Structure formats: C-alpha cells, structure tokens
Amino acid sequence: MSSRTVIRGGLVVTASDELHADVLIEDGRVAALAASGTPAAGAFAAERVIDATGKYVIPGGVDGHTHMEMPFGGTYAADTFETGTRAAAWGGTTTIVDFAIQGVGRSLREGLDAWHAKAEGNCAIDYGFHMIVSDVTGETLKEMDLLVEEGVTSFKQFMAYPGVFYSDDGQILRAMQRAAGNGGLIMMHAENGIAIDVLVEQALARGETDPRFHGEVRKALLEAEATHRAIRLAQVAGAPLYVVHVSATEAVAELTRARDEGLPVFGETCPQYLFLSTDNLAEPGFEGAKYVCSTPLRPEEHQAALWRGLRTNDLQVVSTDHCPFCFTGQKELGRGDFSKIPNGMPGVENRMDLLHQAVVDGHIGRRRWIEIACATPARMFGLYPKKGTIAPGADADIVVYDPHAEQVVSAETHHMNVDYSAYEGRRITGRVETVLSRGEPVVTEREYTGRKGHGVYTPRATCQYLN
Ligand code: URP
Ligand code: ZN
Ligand code: ZN
C-alpha cells in the first residue's frame, strides 16, 4: 500500500530555485512539485497534508562531519548515534556522515565494522561513514579500494595529533595517490602537529595552562602551512582534496590561491568559527574549555574571511564537526593543563538555525544557505540527488522551516547529550517546525515523532562535486 503526503503552500527553497509550490511525497520519495494554487497542485491527493503556508520547505540538512561516540582525549564524545541523530533531526539535519576510525594496529575493515555496530538500529536519520586512516600501510592502501567500492568514499588524514591519528607527509602522499586511482576523496585535518606539540610543551613550561593557550599555540600560520602542504601533496598525487574545519584567514588564502590555479581543492568551515572567537576561549575561570576544539577558535577578525570564502565559493561546505564533551567530568580533564582538554564542540542541532541567522544578518543568501548546508555536502560526499535537494525521485528528507519564529539557544532546551551550549543565550530568528526523513515524520510541529532505527546506513558514490 502506498503512503502519500502533500506539503502545501510553502516557499520551496533549494540551492538553485525558490518557488511557491506544493510537494507530493509517495513511498518516501518526492513524487512531484507543482506551483501552489494551480490545478496540477490541486490534483495532488494524499492521506497526510502538511500546511506550510508562510514557511520555507527546504531539503533536510546534510552534516558531513560528525563524531558520535568518538573515543578521543581519554574519553568518549558524549552523543551516541541515538542521541546525536535525534538532536540532528531536531535541528533540521536528516543525514550525517560520521567518521569511522582505524584503531592502532587494526585494519580499516575492523574500524568500519565497529562503527556499523555502534550505529545500526540506533539512528533517527540516515547516515554514512568516512574512514579515518591513521596507519598507512600496504594493506591499508588496498583496503581503501574496497571501501570506495562499498560506499565509504572519503578518508580523513591528520597532519596534527602526533602519536594519535598523525600521518607524515610520505603516508599522506601514498594515501592521496591511492585516492587518485580509486576515486576516493582525502579529507585533511591541516595543522602542523609536530610544531604545535613543541609550542604546547613550551607554553606549559612557562605555566601557561589555561584554555586560552590552546588557541595561542595552535597558530593560524601552522594551519596555513599545513593547508599549503596538503594542497601541494594532493597536486603531486593528482588527487582532489577537501580541507576540514578551516578557521584561519591565511588558510582560506591558500585554498583561494590553489582554486585560482584550477586545482580541485575544497574547504569546509563550521559554525563555531563563524560565530565564536578566542574571546570565548578566554572566558573566565575554566569556562573557555567549552570552546576547545582543533583547529581552534580564532580572533574575531578571521570571521570576515570565512564569510567571504563562503560567498565566493572558495569555501563550499559548512558542517559541524560535532564532537561534544560535557563540561563536568570531560572538559574538566584539562584543568591545569589545556592540552588535556578533550578537543571538540557540540553543534549538530544548531547548524541550520545559525546559518539561517546568517541569511537574516545578510552574510549569505537563502539559496546559498541550502547550498552550503544541504546540496554541496550531498554532492561532495556522493549522496546527490538522493539527499540535499527537493526534486522528483529524491528522498523526501524535508524540513518545514518557520523563518519568523524567534528562539533563544540553551542547554536547557537542546537535545544534544551535553551539559552546555556553545551558543547559550544566543537569539536566533527561524526555527525548524517539522522534519520528514524519507517521508516519515521525525519532528512534527516541534514534537519528536521519530524513532531509533528509522535511520539507515547510506552507501555513497564518489565525489560528485568534481563533475
Ligand atoms: O576538536 C575537534 N575538531 N575534535 C574532533 C576531531 C577532529 O579533529 O575533527
Ligand atoms: Zn580534525
Ligand atoms: Zn572532526
């Protein structure tokens, strides 16, 4: 028996179009769109009708960078796949791509299987995986080919975190060469971790232990240097490159230069770099620990370059790097030594709203909002047009968004499993009202109607942003 829903009267906004249209959904997919009030729209018949008058009808968000249950910094990211995907849905995100991790001395397969076991049957929304490659060996390189074939088409490497995830330039070059051959996309954490570790040691020796020193030792120039090196290694390998969590003006400049040269290099930034700064890291007491992530928050001046990069398409994606650690008991591991504060911040629930605020504030346009948060991440990670747009045949991952509602962000009301909000007290215009995942209501007029296990693993094609 088929199930149909029609969303009537909203402004459908995609990366390319804005149209007052009714959307017919059948069996979990978009069946048709027709201009509202026309006979074609009037002919849409459905068991369920959602009135979107005065609202936006947008594709569900695609967050291409999350870390649910990630083991890191001597603890685990506080959101499980269950709590994290539920919070994502509350915030209008209907697909996440999380990072499976290759354990020390383990194969990629073992790491990927472990992440499947964590996620399967627990997610409220659909999910895919990238693979963190921390040990580049002949075997690992062969496994990369197999993973690409089965839909894990992107691999994160780290120029930071020596002794944890770090790869040296030779290992990075080998992985890039492999990716050039198998269609994989290398995602790079671009910070010079070897130099940073020297500066950490020196800062601690001077007694500089507060959270703000995390931002001081992880210098913008060391992000830019690593970004430059990653770009040139990718050029030598003939591979495309996606630089994650870009935060510094100087790093954006490296990406801009490379793109002007015609190289297939891409950059992602995150809301924390667009809306927060080193002022937060310097909050009194130990409060700054809430904002410790890497790359670190930068002085506010850097935000202009990030917004500009998003407007000029030198940066293509905003994802969250959602990696929450509670202040109590987790961030506190670094009292007296900033280098022991678990790196990462919560945000999977806030991204769509914060970026809508950016539309209200005039940083970006409405369609660009959808492009950087839905369509381009879907293309970048091989999920388009199943995800990231509203078009016949696409999964009916759709958000009814109220652009006029006012909200105040708070840990009291958020759904992430973390005891603070990085955006506490921030006023936002706009709010998610209803969320469908493959046609099923996950949030209905601000009530949770989803269930764990609805979300399914979604294998991905290779990067579609190169074509
Ligand atoms: O501080 C961060 N970003 N934590 C998550 C791990 C990573 O490097 O993305
Ligand atoms: Zn990273
Ligand atoms: Zn990350």
JSON list of N, CA and C and ligand atoms in Angstrom, two decimals, residues 65-67 70 72 99 132 156 158 161 189 244-245 268 270 294 320-323 343-344, ligand 3:
[
{"chain": "A", "resi": 65, "resn": "HIS", "atom": "N", "xyz": [30.19, 16.07, 8.74]},
{"chain": "A", "resi": 65, "resn": "HIS", "atom": "CA", "xyz": [31.33, 15.96, 9.66]},
{"chain": "A", "resi": 65, "resn": "HIS", "atom": "C", "xyz": [30.82, 15.86, 11.08]},
{"chain": "A", "resi": 66, "resn": "THR", "atom": "N", "xyz": [30.61, 14.62, 11.55]},
{"chain": "A", "resi": 66, "resn": "THR", "atom": "CA", "xyz": [30.22, 14.41, 12.95]},
{"chain": "A", "resi": 66, "resn": "THR", "atom": "C", "xyz": [31.07, 13.30, 13.57]},
{"chain": "A", "resi": 67, "resn": "HIS", "atom": "N", "xyz": [31.12, 13.32, 14.89]},
{"chain": "A", "resi": 67, "resn": "HIS", "atom": "CA", "xyz": [31.86, 12.29, 15.64]},
{"chain": "A", "resi": 67, "resn": "HIS", "atom": "C", "xyz": [30.99, 11.80, 16.79]},
{"chain": "A", "resi": 70, "resn": "MET", "atom": "N", "xyz": [32.81, 9.22, 19.70]},
{"chain": "A", "resi": 70, "resn": "MET", "atom": "CA", "xyz": [34.22, 9.12, 19.30]},
{"chain": "A", "resi": 70, "resn": "MET", "atom": "C", "xyz": [35.13, 8.98, 20.52]},
{"chain": "A", "resi": 72, "resn": "PHE", "atom": "N", "xyz": [38.30, 9.84, 22.26]},
{"chain": "A", "resi": 72, "resn": "PHE", "atom": "CA", "xyz": [39.24, 10.93, 21.99]},
{"chain": "A", "resi": 72, "resn": "PHE", "atom": "C", "xyz": [39.62, 11.60, 23.30]},
{"chain": "A", "resi": 99, "resn": "PHE", "atom": "N", "xyz": [32.58, 9.71, 11.21]},
{"chain": "A", "resi": 99, "resn": "PHE", "atom": "CA", "xyz": [33.93, 9.19, 10.94]},
{"chain": "A", "resi": 99, "resn": "PHE", "atom": "C", "xyz": [34.18, 7.88, 11.66]},
{"chain": "A", "resi": 132, "resn": "ILE", "atom": "N", "xyz": [38.63, 7.30, 8.97]},
{"chain": "A", "resi": 132, "resn": "ILE", "atom": "CA", "xyz": [39.88, 7.91, 9.43]},
{"chain": "A", "resi": 132, "resn": "ILE", "atom": "C", "xyz": [41.00, 6.90, 9.24]},
{"chain": "A", "resi": 156, "resn": "LYS", "atom": "N", "xyz": [39.76, 10.46, 6.03]},
{"chain": "A", "resi": 156, "resn": "LYS", "atom": "CA", "xyz": [40.36, 11.61, 6.72]},
{"chain": "A", "resi": 156, "resn": "LYS", "atom": "C", "xyz": [41.77, 11.25, 7.18]},
{"chain": "A", "resi": 158, "resn": "PHE", "atom": "N", "xyz": [45.31, 13.11, 9.19]},
{"chain": "A", "resi": 158, "resn": "PHE", "atom": "CA", "xyz": [45.65, 14.15, 10.17]},
{"chain": "A", "resi": 158, "resn": "PHE", "atom": "C", "xyz": [47.10, 14.54, 10.03]},
{"chain": "A", "resi": 161, "resn": "TYR", "atom": "N", "xyz": [47.99, 15.93, 15.81]},
{"chain": "A", "resi": 161, "resn": "TYR", "atom": "CA", "xyz": [47.88, 14.85, 16.79]},
{"chain": "A", "resi": 161, "resn": "TYR", "atom": "C", "xyz": [48.94, 13.76, 16.61]},
{"chain": "A", "resi": 189, "resn": "HIS", "atom": "N", "xyz": [42.84, 17.11, 8.01]},
{"chain": "A", "resi": 189, "resn": "HIS", "atom": "CA", "xyz": [42.97, 17.97, 9.19]},
{"chain": "A", "resi": 189, "resn": "HIS", "atom": "C", "xyz": [44.33, 18.65, 9.04]},
{"chain": "A", "resi": 244, "resn": "VAL", "atom": "N", "xyz": [39.18, 20.03, 6.03]},
{"chain": "A", "resi": 244, "resn": "VAL", "atom": "CA", "xyz": [38.11, 20.14, 7.02]},
{"chain": "A", "resi": 244, "resn": "VAL", "atom": "C", "xyz": [38.36, 21.30, 7.98]},
{"chain": "A", "resi": 245, "resn": "HIS", "atom": "N", "xyz": [37.32, 21.69, 8.65]},
{"chain": "A", "resi": 245, "resn": "HIS", "atom": "CA", "xyz": [37.30, 22.73, 9.70]},
{"chain": "A", "resi": 245, "resn": "HIS", "atom": "C", "xyz": [38.36, 23.83, 9.49]},
{"chain": "A", "resi": 268, "resn": "GLU", "atom": "N", "xyz": [35.94, 23.30, 3.98]},
{"chain": "A", "resi": 268, "resn": "GLU", "atom": "CA", "xyz": [34.77, 23.29, 4.86]},
{"chain": "A", "resi": 268, "resn": "GLU", "atom": "C", "xyz": [35.07, 24.18, 6.05]},
{"chain": "A", "resi": 270, "resn": "CYS", "atom": "N", "xyz": [33.00, 25.67, 9.88]},
{"chain": "A", "resi": 270, "resn": "CYS", "atom": "CA", "xyz": [31.99, 25.20, 10.84]},
{"chain": "A", "resi": 270, "resn": "CYS", "atom": "C", "xyz": [31.41, 26.42, 11.56]},
{"chain": "A", "resi": 294, "resn": "SER", "atom": "N", "xyz": [39.89, 21.72, 17.67]},
{"chain": "A", "resi": 294, "resn": "SER", "atom": "CA", "xyz": [41.00, 21.94, 16.74]},
{"chain": "A", "resi": 294, "resn": "SER", "atom": "C", "xyz": [40.54, 21.66, 15.31]},
{"chain": "A", "resi": 320, "resn": "THR", "atom": "N", "xyz": [29.42, 20.57, 11.01]},
{"chain": "A", "resi": 320, "resn": "THR", "atom": "CA", "xyz": [29.56, 20.97, 12.42]},
{"chain": "A", "resi": 320, "resn": "THR", "atom": "C", "xyz": [30.84, 20.52, 13.10]},
{"chain": "A", "resi": 321, "resn": "ASP", "atom": "N", "xyz": [31.42, 19.39, 12.65]},
{"chain": "A", "resi": 321, "resn": "ASP", "atom": "CA", "xyz": [32.50, 18.77, 13.44]},
{"chain": "A", "resi": 321, "resn": "ASP", "atom": "C", "xyz": [31.97, 18.49, 14.85]},
{"chain": "A", "resi": 322, "resn": "HIS", "atom": "N", "xyz": [30.71, 18.09, 14.91]},
{"chain": "A", "resi": 322, "resn": "HIS", "atom": "CA", "xyz": [30.06, 17.81, 16.20]},
{"chain": "A", "resi": 322, "resn": "HIS", "atom": "C", "xyz": [30.83, 16.75, 16.96]},
{"chain": "A", "resi": 323, "resn": "CYS", "atom": "N", "xyz": [31.41, 17.13, 18.08]},
{"chain": "A", "resi": 323, "resn": "CYS", "atom": "CA", "xyz": [32.22, 16.22, 18.89]},
{"chain": "A", "resi": 323, "resn": "CYS", "atom": "C", "xyz": [32.10, 16.68, 20.34]},
{"chain": "A", "resi": 343, "resn": "ASN", "atom": "N", "xyz": [39.36, 17.69, 22.82]},
{"chain": "A", "resi": 343, "resn": "ASN", "atom": "CA", "xyz": [39.11, 18.63, 21.72]},
{"chain": "A", "resi": 343, "resn": "ASN", "atom": "C", "xyz": [37.77, 18.33, 21.05]},
{"chain": "A", "resi": 344, "resn": "GLY", "atom": "N", "xyz": [36.90, 19.30, 21.01]},
{"chain": "A", "resi": 344, "resn": "GLY", "atom": "CA", "xyz": [35.66, 19.11, 20.27]},
{"chain": "A", "resi": 344, "resn": "GLY", "atom": "C", "xyz": [34.54, 19.90, 20.89]},
{"chain": "B", "resi": 3, "resn": "ZN", "atom": "ZN", "xyz": [36.19, 16.33, 13.22]}
]
